[in-house]
Structure formats: structure tokens, C-alpha cells
Short mmCIF file of C-alpha atoms in Angstrom, two decimals:
data_model
loop_
_atom_site.label_atom_id
_atom_site.label_comp_id
_atom_site.label_asym_id
_atom_site.label_seq_id
_atom_site.Cartn_x
_atom_site.Cartn_y
_atom_site.Cartn_z
CA UNK A 1 6.23 -17.37 -15.22
CA UNK A 2 8.38 -16.03 -12.43
CA UNK A 3 9.01 -18.17 -9.35
CA UNK A 4 9.57 -17.24 -5.97
CA UNK A 5 11.49 -19.51 -3.84
CA UNK A 6 10.66 -19.24 0.00
CA UNK A 7 13.51 -20.13 2.37
CA UNK A 8 13.90 -19.59 6.16
CA UNK A 9 15.27 -15.93 6.22
CA UNK A 10 12.19 -13.99 4.93
CA UNK A 11 11.30 -12.66 1.51
CA UNK A 12 11.61 -9.35 -0.22
CA UNK A 13 9.36 -6.61 -1.01
CA UNK A 14 9.54 -7.61 -4.82
CA UNK A 15 8.70 -11.25 -3.96
CA UNK A 16 5.45 -9.99 -2.42
CA UNK A 17 4.47 -7.86 -5.32
CA UNK A 18 5.22 -10.60 -7.72
CA UNK A 19 2.97 -13.03 -5.90
CA UNK A 20 0.31 -10.59 -4.88
CA UNK A 21 0.01 -8.54 -8.30
CA UNK A 22 1.96 -10.74 -10.70
CA UNK A 23 0.70 -14.06 -9.89
CA UNK A 24 4.21 -15.64 -9.58
CA UNK A 25 4.53 -19.26 -8.80
CA UNK A 26 5.90 -20.31 -5.27
CA UNK A 27 8.27 -23.03 -4.50
CA UNK A 28 9.62 -24.00 -0.94
CA UNK A 29 13.51 -24.16 -0.57
CA UNK A 30 14.91 -27.55 0.79
CA UNK A 31 16.25 -25.53 3.89
CA UNK A 32 12.78 -24.36 4.60
CA UNK A 33 11.27 -27.98 4.25
CA UNK A 34 14.11 -29.02 6.75
CA UNK A 35 13.51 -26.36 9.31
CA UNK A 36 9.63 -27.09 9.12
CA UNK A 37 10.31 -30.84 9.92
CA UNK A 38 12.64 -30.02 12.79
CA UNK A 39 10.41 -27.60 14.51
CA UNK A 40 7.65 -29.86 14.07
CA UNK A 41 9.60 -32.50 15.95
CA UNK A 42 9.87 -30.34 18.96
CA UNK A 43 6.07 -29.60 18.95
CA UNK A 44 5.40 -33.35 18.67
CA UNK A 45 7.68 -33.94 21.63
CA UNK A 46 6.08 -31.34 23.74
CA UNK A 47 2.69 -32.52 22.68
CA UNK A 48 3.40 -35.89 24.05
CA UNK A 49 4.32 -34.55 27.65
CA UNK A 50 1.85 -34.12 30.39
CA UNK A 51 2.76 -30.54 31.02
CA UNK A 52 0.60 -27.83 29.41
CA UNK A 53 2.25 -25.89 26.56
CA UNK A 54 0.43 -22.71 25.39
CA UNK A 55 -0.85 -23.17 21.81
CA UNK A 56 0.15 -26.91 21.82
CA UNK A 57 -1.92 -28.40 24.70
CA UNK A 58 -3.86 -25.39 25.90
CA UNK A 59 -6.74 -23.13 24.90
CA UNK A 60 -6.06 -19.77 23.67
CA UNK A 61 -6.09 -15.96 24.73
CA UNK A 62 -8.32 -15.82 27.88
CA UNK A 63 -8.81 -19.43 27.62
CA UNK A 64 -5.21 -20.33 27.77
CA UNK A 65 -5.43 -21.85 31.38
CA UNK A 66 -7.37 -25.13 30.15
CA UNK A 67 -5.24 -28.20 29.49
CA UNK A 68 -6.51 -29.87 26.42
CA UNK A 69 -6.37 -33.84 26.49
CA UNK A 70 -4.92 -35.33 23.28
CA UNK A 71 -8.11 -36.68 21.77
CA UNK A 72 -9.46 -33.10 21.49
CA UNK A 73 -6.47 -31.25 20.01
CA UNK A 74 -7.34 -31.74 16.44
CA UNK A 75 -10.91 -30.44 17.28
CA UNK A 76 -9.22 -27.38 19.21
CA UNK A 77 -7.23 -26.34 16.15
CA UNK A 78 -10.15 -26.63 13.71
CA UNK A 79 -12.45 -24.88 16.22
CA UNK A 80 -10.15 -21.76 16.66
CA UNK A 81 -10.09 -21.49 12.81
CA UNK A 82 -13.82 -21.82 12.54
CA UNK A 83 -14.50 -19.47 15.34
CA UNK A 84 -11.95 -16.87 14.51
CA UNK A 85 -13.21 -16.55 10.75
CA UNK A 86 -15.90 -13.95 11.94
CA UNK A 87 -15.06 -11.16 9.46
CA UNK A 88 -17.90 -9.12 8.16
CA UNK A 89 -18.29 -6.24 5.43
CA UNK A 90 -17.29 -6.04 1.82
CA UNK A 91 -14.71 -8.45 0.36
CA UNK A 92 -10.88 -7.47 0.56
CA UNK A 93 -8.96 -6.98 -2.81
CA UNK A 94 -7.50 -10.25 -4.16
CA UNK A 95 -3.97 -8.89 -4.15
CA UNK A 96 -4.40 -8.00 -0.44
CA UNK A 97 -5.22 -11.55 0.31
CA UNK A 98 -2.64 -13.02 -2.03
CA UNK A 99 -0.03 -10.87 0.04
CA UNK A 100 -1.69 -11.99 3.24
CA UNK A 101 -1.43 -15.74 2.53
CA UNK A 102 2.13 -15.46 1.03
CA UNK A 103 3.51 -13.59 4.14
CA UNK A 104 2.00 -16.05 6.49
CA UNK A 105 3.68 -18.74 4.41
CA UNK A 106 6.94 -16.75 4.77
CA UNK A 107 6.69 -17.01 8.59
CA UNK A 108 5.82 -20.75 8.49
CA UNK A 109 8.70 -21.42 6.61
CA UNK A 110 11.06 -19.84 9.19
CA UNK A 111 11.01 -22.95 11.09
CA UNK A 112 9.70 -20.94 14.18
CA UNK A 113 6.03 -22.03 14.01
CA UNK A 114 5.99 -25.78 14.46
CA UNK A 115 3.89 -26.19 11.35
CA UNK A 116 4.25 -29.49 9.34
CA UNK A 117 5.91 -29.22 5.78
CA UNK A 118 2.63 -30.52 4.26
CA UNK A 119 0.73 -27.53 5.47
CA UNK A 120 3.29 -25.24 4.03
CA UNK A 121 3.08 -27.04 0.61
CA UNK A 122 -0.83 -26.95 0.68
CA UNK A 123 -0.61 -23.17 1.11
CA UNK A 124 1.71 -22.72 -1.76
CA UNK A 125 -0.42 -25.05 -3.86
CA UNK A 126 -3.51 -22.88 -3.17
CA UNK A 127 -1.79 -19.67 -4.18
CA UNK A 128 -0.27 -21.52 -7.26
CA UNK A 129 -3.72 -22.71 -8.31
CA UNK A 130 -4.97 -19.05 -8.17
CA UNK A 131 -7.51 -19.81 -5.40
CA UNK A 132 -8.21 -16.78 -3.22
CA UNK A 133 -9.90 -17.17 0.01
CA UNK A 134 -13.06 -14.72 0.77
CA UNK A 135 -11.74 -12.11 3.36
CA UNK A 136 -13.80 -9.42 4.74
CA UNK A 137 -13.11 -5.61 5.52
CA UNK A 138 -13.69 -5.87 9.43
CA UNK A 139 -12.44 -8.38 11.81
CA UNK A 140 -8.93 -7.45 12.61
CA UNK A 141 -7.54 -5.15 15.66
CA UNK A 142 -3.90 -5.73 14.54
CA UNK A 143 -3.26 -7.91 17.72
CA UNK A 144 -2.90 -10.77 17.99
CA UNK A 145 -2.07 -9.88 14.40
CA UNK A 146 -4.77 -10.02 11.61
CA UNK A 147 -6.64 -12.92 13.31
CA UNK A 148 -9.87 -12.95 11.24
CA UNK A 149 -8.49 -12.16 7.97
CA UNK A 150 -6.07 -14.93 8.41
CA UNK A 151 -8.73 -17.36 9.79
CA UNK A 152 -10.57 -17.02 6.42
CA UNK A 153 -7.38 -17.87 4.59
CA UNK A 154 -6.70 -20.94 7.14
CA UNK A 155 -10.37 -22.00 6.55
CA UNK A 156 -9.82 -22.44 2.67
CA UNK A 157 -6.76 -24.49 3.68
CA UNK A 158 -9.05 -26.82 5.78
CA UNK A 159 -11.61 -27.00 2.59
CA UNK A 160 -14.29 -24.83 4.30
CA UNK A 161 -15.76 -21.62 3.59
CA UNK A 162 -15.89 -19.69 0.33
CA UNK A 163 -13.10 -18.87 -1.95
CA UNK A 164 -12.63 -17.28 -5.52
CA UNK A 165 -11.35 -19.36 -8.23
CA UNK A 166 -8.94 -18.49 -11.01
CA UNK A 167 -11.98 -17.49 -13.05
CA UNK A 168 -13.10 -14.99 -10.57
CA UNK A 169 -16.14 -16.88 -9.37
CA UNK A 170 -16.80 -17.43 -5.61
CA UNK A 171 -17.49 -20.89 -4.84
CA UNK A 172 -17.32 -23.27 -1.88
CA UNK A 173 -13.54 -23.86 -1.00
CA UNK A 174 -13.89 -27.54 -0.96
CA UNK A 175 -14.88 -27.61 -4.54
CA UNK A 176 -12.14 -25.48 -5.66
CA UNK A 177 -9.56 -27.61 -3.92
CA UNK A 178 -11.00 -30.81 -5.27
CA UNK A 179 -10.85 -29.33 -8.79
CA UNK A 180 -7.10 -28.57 -8.46
CA UNK A 181 -6.15 -31.98 -6.85
CA UNK A 182 -5.34 -30.30 -3.46
CA UNK A 183 -6.19 -32.31 -0.17
CA UNK A 184 -7.56 -30.23 2.58
CA UNK A 185 -5.46 -30.13 5.59
CA UNK A 186 -6.20 -31.82 8.82
CA UNK A 187 -4.83 -29.41 11.32
CA UNK A 188 -2.77 -30.83 14.24
CA UNK A 189 -1.33 -29.27 17.54
CA UNK A 190 -0.15 -25.66 17.21
CA UNK A 191 -1.06 -25.33 13.36
CA UNK A 192 -4.27 -23.49 13.72
CA UNK A 193 -2.88 -21.03 15.97
CA UNK A 194 0.30 -20.53 13.79
CA UNK A 195 -1.92 -19.78 10.74
CA UNK A 196 -3.48 -16.91 12.65
CA UNK A 197 -1.00 -15.12 14.50
CA UNK A 198 0.62 -12.43 12.27
CA UNK A 199 0.86 -8.98 10.94
CA UNK A 200 0.79 -10.38 7.37
CA UNK A 201 -2.34 -8.17 6.18
CA UNK A 202 -1.03 -4.99 7.26
CA UNK A 203 2.47 -5.84 6.10
CA UNK A 204 1.18 -6.76 2.49
CA UNK A 205 -0.79 -3.67 2.24
CA UNK A 206 2.37 -1.66 3.46
CA UNK A 207 4.51 -3.20 0.71
CA UNK A 208 1.99 -2.47 -1.95
CA UNK A 209 1.50 1.06 -0.71
CA UNK A 210 5.26 1.70 -0.82
CA UNK A 211 5.52 0.57 -4.31
CA UNK A 212 2.51 2.74 -5.41
CA UNK A 213 3.82 5.89 -3.59
CA UNK A 214 7.39 5.51 -4.99
CA UNK A 215 5.87 6.06 -8.42
CA UNK A 216 3.25 8.58 -7.17
CA UNK A 217 5.98 10.87 -5.51
CA UNK A 218 7.80 10.86 -8.92
CA UNK A 219 4.62 11.70 -10.59
CA UNK A 220 3.99 14.47 -8.25
CA UNK A 221 7.47 15.85 -8.81
CA UNK A 222 6.81 16.09 -12.71
CA UNK A 223 3.33 17.60 -12.15
CA UNK A 224 4.64 20.31 -9.87
CA UNK A 225 7.28 21.05 -12.35
CA UNK A 226 4.63 21.38 -15.23
CA UNK A 227 2.65 23.61 -12.98
CA UNK A 228 5.65 25.81 -11.99
CA UNK A 229 6.18 25.89 -15.81
CA UNK A 230 2.54 27.02 -16.62
CA UNK A 231 2.59 29.65 -13.96
CA UNK A 232 5.96 31.24 -15.52
CA UNK A 233 7.82 30.43 -12.06
CA UNK A 234 11.36 30.39 -11.63
CA UNK A 235 13.39 27.14 -11.45
CA UNK A 236 16.21 29.01 -9.60
CA UNK A 237 14.80 27.49 -6.33
CA UNK A 238 15.63 24.13 -7.59
CA UNK A 239 19.46 24.66 -7.57
CA UNK A 240 21.22 21.59 -5.84
CA UNK A 241 23.64 23.96 -3.76
CA UNK A 242 20.32 25.38 -2.21
CA UNK A 243 19.11 22.04 -1.19
CA UNK A 244 22.52 20.66 0.09
CA UNK A 245 22.37 23.42 2.66
CA UNK A 246 19.40 21.59 4.40
CA UNK A 247 20.51 18.06 3.92
CA UNK A 248 17.22 15.97 3.52
CA UNK A 249 17.79 13.30 0.97
CA UNK A 250 14.22 13.38 -0.25
CA UNK A 251 14.02 17.03 -0.65
CA UNK A 252 17.12 17.13 -2.83
CA UNK A 253 15.91 14.18 -4.90
CA UNK A 254 12.47 16.10 -5.59
CA UNK A 255 14.31 19.23 -6.52
CA UNK A 256 16.58 17.34 -8.78
CA UNK A 257 13.65 15.43 -10.43
CA UNK A 258 11.69 18.91 -11.05
CA UNK A 259 14.87 20.53 -12.38
CA UNK A 260 15.54 17.59 -14.86
CA UNK A 261 11.87 18.00 -16.08
CA UNK A 262 12.31 21.60 -16.56
CA UNK A 263 15.59 21.56 -18.43
CA UNK A 264 15.38 23.65 -21.65
CA UNK A 265 12.00 25.40 -20.87
CA UNK A 266 11.28 28.60 -22.59
CA UNK A 267 8.52 29.37 -19.90
CA UNK A 268 10.31 29.44 -16.59
CA UNK A 269 11.33 32.88 -15.38
CA UNK A 270 9.03 34.92 -17.56
CA UNK A 271 6.47 37.35 -16.01
CA UNK A 272 3.31 38.78 -17.31
CA UNK A 273 3.69 42.30 -18.60
CA UNK A 274 7.42 42.18 -17.77
CA UNK A 275 6.69 42.59 -14.10
CA UNK A 276 9.03 40.70 -12.08
CA UNK A 277 8.18 38.44 -9.24
CA UNK A 278 10.41 38.42 -6.18
CA UNK A 279 9.18 34.82 -5.24
CA UNK A 280 6.82 32.16 -6.17
CA UNK A 281 3.98 31.15 -3.77
CA UNK A 282 4.78 28.42 -1.40
CA UNK A 283 2.88 25.74 -3.12
CA UNK A 284 5.21 26.13 -6.01
CA UNK A 285 8.46 27.32 -4.26
CA UNK A 286 8.24 24.64 -1.39
CA UNK A 287 7.25 21.70 -3.64
CA UNK A 288 10.60 19.89 -3.08
CA UNK A 289 10.36 20.38 0.68
CA UNK A 290 6.94 18.85 1.15
CA UNK A 291 7.47 16.19 -1.41
CA UNK A 292 11.07 15.59 0.07
CA UNK A 293 9.76 15.23 3.47
CA UNK A 294 7.10 12.52 2.13
CA UNK A 295 9.92 10.72 0.29
CA UNK A 296 12.06 10.45 3.74
CA UNK A 297 8.84 9.06 5.38
CA UNK A 298 8.79 6.53 2.62
CA UNK A 299 12.44 5.58 3.26
CA UNK A 300 11.60 5.18 7.04
CA UNK A 301 8.60 3.03 6.30
CA UNK A 302 10.53 0.98 3.78
CA UNK A 303 13.14 0.17 6.46
CA UNK A 304 10.21 -1.09 8.84
CA UNK A 305 8.79 -3.07 5.98
CA UNK A 306 12.15 -4.74 5.53
CA UNK A 307 12.64 -5.72 9.13
CA UNK A 308 9.15 -7.12 9.14
CA UNK A 309 9.83 -9.20 5.88
CA UNK A 310 12.71 -10.73 7.62
CA UNK A 311 10.80 -11.53 10.74
CA UNK A 312 9.07 -14.61 12.02
CA UNK A 313 5.87 -13.35 13.90
CA UNK A 314 3.99 -15.95 15.73
CA UNK A 315 2.97 -16.87 19.19
CA UNK A 316 4.31 -19.09 20.64
CA UNK A 317 7.55 -19.25 18.76
CA UNK A 318 9.63 -22.47 18.40
CA UNK A 319 13.37 -21.98 19.37
CA UNK A 320 16.23 -24.08 18.13
CA UNK A 321 17.09 -25.17 21.56
CA UNK A 322 13.63 -26.95 21.85
CA UNK A 323 11.73 -24.22 23.92
CA UNK A 324 8.38 -23.02 22.86
CA UNK A 325 7.91 -19.66 24.10
CA UNK A 326 5.11 -17.27 24.28
CA UNK A 327 5.59 -13.69 23.23
CA UNK A 328 4.27 -10.53 21.89
CA UNK A 329 5.67 -10.34 18.45
CA UNK A 330 2.42 -10.47 16.80
CA UNK A 331 1.61 -6.83 18.03
CA UNK A 332 1.15 -4.63 14.92
CA UNK A 333 2.53 -1.38 16.31
CA UNK A 334 5.64 -1.05 14.33
CA UNK A 335 3.86 -1.47 11.06
CA UNK A 336 0.77 0.45 12.26
CA UNK A 337 2.90 3.62 13.00
CA UNK A 338 4.28 3.71 9.50
CA UNK A 339 0.99 3.05 7.80
CA UNK A 340 -0.49 6.29 9.67
CA UNK A 341 2.58 8.13 8.85
CA UNK A 342 2.17 7.46 5.19
CA UNK A 343 -1.17 8.65 5.09
CA UNK A 344 -0.33 11.81 6.74
CA UNK A 345 2.50 12.51 4.17
CA UNK A 346 0.33 11.65 1.37
CA UNK A 347 -2.39 13.96 2.62
CA UNK A 348 0.02 16.86 2.63
CA UNK A 349 1.26 15.88 -0.89
CA UNK A 350 -2.37 16.01 -2.17
CA UNK A 351 -3.08 19.54 -0.41
CA UNK A 352 -0.20 21.13 -2.00
CA UNK A 353 -0.98 19.77 -5.40
CA UNK A 354 -4.60 21.02 -5.16
CA UNK A 355 -3.12 24.67 -4.20
CA UNK A 356 -1.12 24.69 -7.34
CA UNK A 357 -4.30 23.61 -9.42
CA UNK A 358 -6.32 26.35 -7.82
CA UNK A 359 -3.60 28.84 -8.69
CA UNK A 360 -3.49 27.76 -12.19
CA UNK A 361 -7.36 28.26 -12.52
CA UNK A 362 -7.54 31.79 -10.77
CA UNK A 363 -6.96 34.56 -13.43
CA UNK A 364 -5.71 36.86 -10.49
CA UNK A 365 -2.87 34.54 -9.52
CA UNK A 366 -2.17 32.70 -12.80
CA UNK A 367 -0.16 35.28 -14.52
CA UNK A 368 -1.99 35.51 -17.55
CA UNK A 369 -3.81 32.44 -18.08
CA UNK A 370 -7.84 32.73 -18.89
CA UNK A 371 -10.06 32.06 -15.89
CA UNK A 372 -10.64 28.45 -14.92
CA UNK A 373 -8.44 27.56 -18.26
CA UNK A 374 -11.79 28.05 -20.12
CA UNK A 375 -11.95 28.46 -23.71
CA UNK A 376 -14.48 31.31 -23.53
CA UNK A 377 -14.88 32.27 -19.94
CA UNK A 378 -18.50 32.73 -18.80
CA UNK A 379 -19.88 30.69 -21.72
CA UNK A 380 -17.30 28.02 -20.58
CA UNK A 381 -16.74 26.90 -16.95
CA UNK A 382 -13.48 25.19 -17.70
CA UNK A 383 -11.93 23.26 -15.03
CA UNK A 384 -13.83 24.94 -12.24
CA UNK A 385 -15.59 21.77 -11.05
CA UNK A 386 -12.47 19.72 -11.80
CA UNK A 387 -10.82 21.67 -8.97
CA UNK A 388 -14.05 20.95 -6.69
CA UNK A 389 -13.34 17.28 -7.28
CA UNK A 390 -9.84 17.60 -6.34
CA UNK A 391 -10.68 19.66 -3.10
CA UNK A 392 -13.28 17.16 -2.19
CA UNK A 393 -10.48 14.28 -2.45
CA UNK A 394 -8.04 16.53 -0.39
CA UNK A 395 -10.73 16.83 2.37
CA UNK A 396 -11.04 13.09 2.51
CA UNK A 397 -7.33 12.70 2.61
CA UNK A 398 -7.11 14.82 5.74
CA UNK A 399 -9.76 12.62 7.36
CA UNK A 400 -8.05 9.54 6.35
CA UNK A 401 -4.72 11.14 7.95
CA UNK A 402 -6.23 10.74 11.33
CA UNK A 403 -4.16 7.99 12.95
CA UNK A 404 -5.65 4.62 13.83
CA UNK A 405 -2.71 3.55 15.67
CA UNK A 406 -3.35 6.03 18.64
CA UNK A 407 -6.73 4.06 19.41
CA UNK A 408 -6.90 0.68 21.13
CA UNK A 409 -10.09 -1.21 22.24
CA UNK A 410 -9.63 -4.10 24.71
CA UNK A 411 -10.74 -7.35 23.76
CA UNK A 412 -10.54 -11.18 24.70
CA UNK A 413 -11.80 -10.62 28.29
CA UNK A 414 -9.04 -7.93 28.69
CA UNK A 415 -6.31 -10.56 27.86
CA UNK A 416 -5.70 -8.48 24.76
CA UNK A 417 -6.17 -5.10 26.35
CA UNK A 418 -3.96 -2.91 23.95
CA UNK A 419 -4.23 -3.48 20.23
CA UNK A 420 -2.48 -1.66 17.30
CA UNK A 421 -5.41 -0.92 14.85
CA UNK A 422 -2.78 -1.63 12.11
CA UNK A 423 -5.25 -3.47 9.71
CA UNK A 424 -7.46 -0.35 9.93
CA UNK A 425 -4.36 1.89 9.24
CA UNK A 426 -3.58 -0.05 6.22
CA UNK A 427 -7.04 -0.07 4.95
CA UNK A 428 -7.50 3.64 5.05
CA UNK A 429 -3.94 4.09 3.61
CA UNK A 430 -5.21 2.09 0.58
CA UNK A 431 -8.15 4.62 0.03
CA UNK A 432 -5.55 7.50 0.52
CA UNK A 433 -3.17 6.16 -2.22
CA UNK A 434 -6.14 5.87 -4.70
CA UNK A 435 -7.27 9.33 -3.80
CA UNK A 436 -3.82 10.84 -4.04
CA UNK A 437 -3.57 9.29 -7.59
CA UNK A 438 -6.58 11.17 -8.63
CA UNK A 439 -5.60 14.44 -7.08
CA UNK A 440 -2.14 14.23 -9.06
CA UNK A 441 -4.16 13.23 -12.17
CA UNK A 442 -6.17 16.51 -11.80
CA UNK A 443 -3.12 18.73 -11.32
CA UNK A 444 -1.60 16.79 -14.41
CA UNK A 445 -4.73 17.79 -16.48
CA UNK A 446 -4.83 21.27 -15.40
CA UNK A 447 -1.07 21.78 -15.74
CA UNK A 448 -0.85 20.43 -19.44
CA UNK A 449 -3.88 22.36 -20.47
CA UNK A 450 -2.27 25.69 -19.10
CA UNK A 451 1.09 24.92 -20.89
CA UNK A 452 -0.69 24.43 -24.16
CA UNK A 453 -2.36 27.70 -23.49
CA UNK A 454 0.97 29.66 -23.23
CA UNK A 455 1.43 30.78 -26.99
CA UNK A 456 4.75 31.82 -28.23
CA UNK A 457 7.18 29.97 -25.67
CA UNK A 458 7.99 26.33 -25.74
CA UNK A 459 7.99 24.06 -22.83
CA UNK A 460 10.77 21.81 -21.85
CA UNK A 461 11.23 18.68 -23.87
CA UNK A 462 10.42 16.56 -20.94
CA UNK A 463 7.04 18.49 -20.49
CA UNK A 464 6.17 18.21 -24.17
CA UNK A 465 6.79 14.42 -23.92
CA UNK A 466 4.30 14.30 -20.90
CA UNK A 467 1.83 16.47 -22.95
CA UNK A 468 2.03 14.28 -26.00
CA UNK A 469 1.92 11.08 -24.15
CA UNK A 470 -1.15 12.08 -22.15
CA UNK A 471 -2.93 13.34 -25.38
CA UNK A 472 -2.17 10.12 -26.86
CA UNK A 473 -3.78 8.17 -23.96
CA UNK A 474 -6.97 9.93 -24.72
CA UNK A 475 -6.96 13.08 -22.37
CA UNK A 476 -8.00 15.97 -24.47
CA UNK A 477 -6.31 19.30 -24.49
CA UNK A 478 -7.84 23.05 -24.49
CA UNK A 479 -11.05 23.71 -26.07
CA UNK A 480 -14.97 24.40 -25.36
CA UNK A 481 -16.54 22.74 -22.41
CA UNK A 482 -17.11 18.94 -22.75
CA UNK A 483 -18.14 16.10 -20.61
CA UNK A 484 -15.19 16.39 -18.31
CA UNK A 485 -15.27 13.07 -16.21
CA UNK A 486 -13.86 10.81 -19.05
CA UNK A 487 -11.00 12.99 -19.42
CA UNK A 488 -10.16 13.08 -15.62
CA UNK A 489 -10.78 9.23 -15.46
CA UNK A 490 -8.13 8.80 -18.40
CA UNK A 491 -5.79 11.11 -16.58
CA UNK A 492 -6.21 8.89 -13.52
CA UNK A 493 -5.45 5.90 -15.33
CA UNK A 494 -2.21 7.61 -16.93
CA UNK A 495 -0.98 8.41 -13.62
CA UNK A 496 -2.08 5.19 -12.24
CA UNK A 497 -0.10 3.07 -14.81
CA UNK A 498 3.24 4.92 -14.07
CA UNK A 499 3.12 6.75 -17.45
CA UNK A 500 3.85 10.08 -16.27
CA UNK A 501 7.21 8.86 -15.21
CA UNK A 502 7.60 6.69 -18.38
CA UNK A 503 7.15 9.71 -20.43
CA UNK A 504 9.59 11.82 -18.55
CA UNK A 505 12.26 9.33 -18.19
CA UNK A 506 12.38 8.74 -22.11
CA UNK A 507 13.74 12.34 -22.05
CA UNK A 508 15.58 12.86 -18.92
CA UNK A 509 16.92 9.38 -17.87
CA UNK A 510 15.74 7.77 -14.62
CA UNK A 511 14.33 9.97 -12.00
CA UNK A 512 15.36 9.83 -8.41
#
């Protein structure tokens, strides 16, 4: 099994994916253990002094003015976890919780939190045992980080609350820890607070969305090329010298991908009844410009994620010179903005894909294809309602594109008076990514059927490879009306699994 070693300098996106989705094991580097021990010595020294230090010997948030006596500090740390584990609503997905815990461990191992090495080891042990705390949909304002979600994880660390075992059954966390020989942690000064203050949930969801969208944008380039081919469009608009004049990297990459898919096609550039078209419609001709802008958005979001993956996010922070300083690094604004930006780009990509699908189905604009790609139009409705479903998804995407990060709602008696709403941005982005997958799947379904209805002209070899692969996956081709939902679900699974890209790359080589 793959092993991820966590040191003091952060982790990579591939590390997060390996732990969250691949079940990779975690080990702590020797340097991380040493940094944990050194920072803990600083906290212990400050705890022994009579002067109050925030997070070490005081209350929290709006209650930070109270100095807490030594005999009450363990209770203080337990209480902050219990009181902050106040989430409600549906359970959050297992992969999100694993990413959340792993990224909190990443910050703990930086040596800037003051947590003891045994706390970090226990966090790793819980992840390695396949134990997943029950975390709920609602409870984070994205400042001070993802408080309620992280509190539910910390509750499991204490052997309290509920968690899901490796068999998928939800049980009391204490029972699960005991079965795996893991002793619950007795929290000490600063540790409860250090386990709660971070952008880890929204960051984990950003990393996973970036991975999914990377594949989806390549898949969308392929389906756009298939639609162009089915509509007898011209591939001249994809020439690299045209895109070099407007040097957006994403645009050039999308155009290059489409051109690679269409290489060798007999369908491009042909026109119904020999009547030339001066230009294809925007949804066909401008596909690289729209998808390319989205790709450049991905690149910016990836840069933000890389910075955050290298960061230590906590409050207060333990510095090497012995200071423990309060700060605002837990604020989720940098992550929240790009989560919202990605939802906007995804909505536009879904919108242009739906317009191409609609064009394929309209006999007045499809250049010779049957109405709704039906076998016997009138008797058969073809893909009429598949486009309705796609349109409904696009409408939902537009609602999901409304930014969460422009909102703020004060909390903690006005101490936390400006919050990021980054968790909310991440949750809606996950829905947007799911919906975009379905939208691309419906375009794939329509475009492959349309190409097969073009008789006498051969599609490009890469297009043929996609058609053969999707048919082998159980997605049926042209014919009389049938129960359509299973076909659409099979197409969705095909896109979701990255098989569109796999089929094309077997012919073209790696896409950009």
C-alpha cells in the first residue's frame, strides 16, 4: 500500500488524494516528531508562567479575556471540542473527512501548533485504521477555519462521539478506537484549540475538485470536438497560429486537444447540400475560448491550493524564537475565492456544452440530422428530454455559481465579525462538479449518436475510439426509443471514470 510521509514543510495535492481517496497509510517523518516536541516545550514553558497566553491559559474567542487556572486547563481543552462539535445535517462524504483530518495533521506536524507528538501519532493511527469521524454538512463559517467539522474529528480523537468503521458501520468512536488498539487522547494546553483552527475542509475539497475538473475539462474538449464533427463544422478555427495571437495558455491547450481529436476526420468541413457556412455558431467556434478560460482559472486555483498546502494554519502560532502569537491565518478568504471562481467557470462550461447538444437535436440547425436524433421522429422522441435534463442541470449550475464568499455573517459576540463562508463555497462546488459531469455525459451521448447517424463519411480515429469505448461500456447507440435513464447513467459513469480521456489518448497520446 502507498505510504505518505508527513514532514514539517507541508504536503502535496497527490498526497491528499492518496489519503482521501486511495486509503494510503501515513507515517510521521523524524523531523516532524522533533519539531512537535520542540514546539511543545515552548507551550509547556508558557503554561507554567503566571501571565495569560491566548489558547494556552485563556478562554477562546469572545471569552479570551478570562485567565484559566492550571487545574481547569485540561477541562478547557475537552470542553472546546465538545461544545464546538455542533454540526447538523447530512453526513459529509468519507473522502472529505479523511482529507480534513489529514490536512489538520499536516499543520500539526509543522511544529507551529504546540501539539504533542503523541497527538499527531494518534491522528495518523485513526486514519490508518480506516476510522472516519461523523462530520455534518452545516457548522462551518470558514473562520476561524472549519470549526465544527474539525471539532467532530477531534471528538473522535478523544474517544467520544460517533465514527464510521472500516466496514462502513457507524458506531461509538470509543469502541472503534479500542478495537484497533488506539488509546484516546487526553488533551492538554493549546491542543484542543490547535485541532480546530484551520481551513482544512475547504482546502481538501478544493484539491479534490481540481483533480476532478482537470479530467472534466479534457473530457469537455473531447465532447466539443465530437459535436463539431457531428455538425459538419470546420476545424480551421482550431489552428494553433490563430490561438497564439491571443496567448491565453488554456485556450491554446483546449484548441490543441480538439484538433488532436479531429485529426483524420472525413466529417469536418462538409456542408449540407453543398451550401457553405461562413462560420460555425459560437458554441462550436468559441469552445476553446470558454474551456480555455476555465483551464486558466484552474491554474490560478491550483496555485492557491499549493500555497495553502505548504502553510501552517492555526491560531495562535508557535514561533521558533519562543513566541506564541495570535494571528488571522485561519481566515478562509484565499481558498473561498477560488472555490467560487471554479464554480463560475464550471457553470459556463456546462452552459456552452448544453448549447451544442441543443444544436445537435434541432433539425433547423443540425445540418441534416434527424429531429432530436430520433429513429422515427414523431413516433420516437429521441433525445428530446435528455436535453431537458441537461438544461435543468445547467440552470442548477448557474445558481451554484452565485459566490458564497461575498457573504459574511457575524458570530462569537462580534469577535468573529467577518467570515469567509469557504466551507459553503466548497460544498456547492462539489455539487457543481457532479452536475458538470452529467452535462458532459449528455453531450457525449448526443454527439456519439449524431456521428453514427452521419452515413458515408468516417469520423476521426480518436472519435471512433470514443464511440467504440462508450458502446462497450453499455451506452447504446441510435435506434428506436427506449428507457433512456440507464443509458445516461452509463454515460455519466464513463465520463466520471475518466474513460473519455483514456479512449482518446490511446489514439492521440496525452492530451494537454
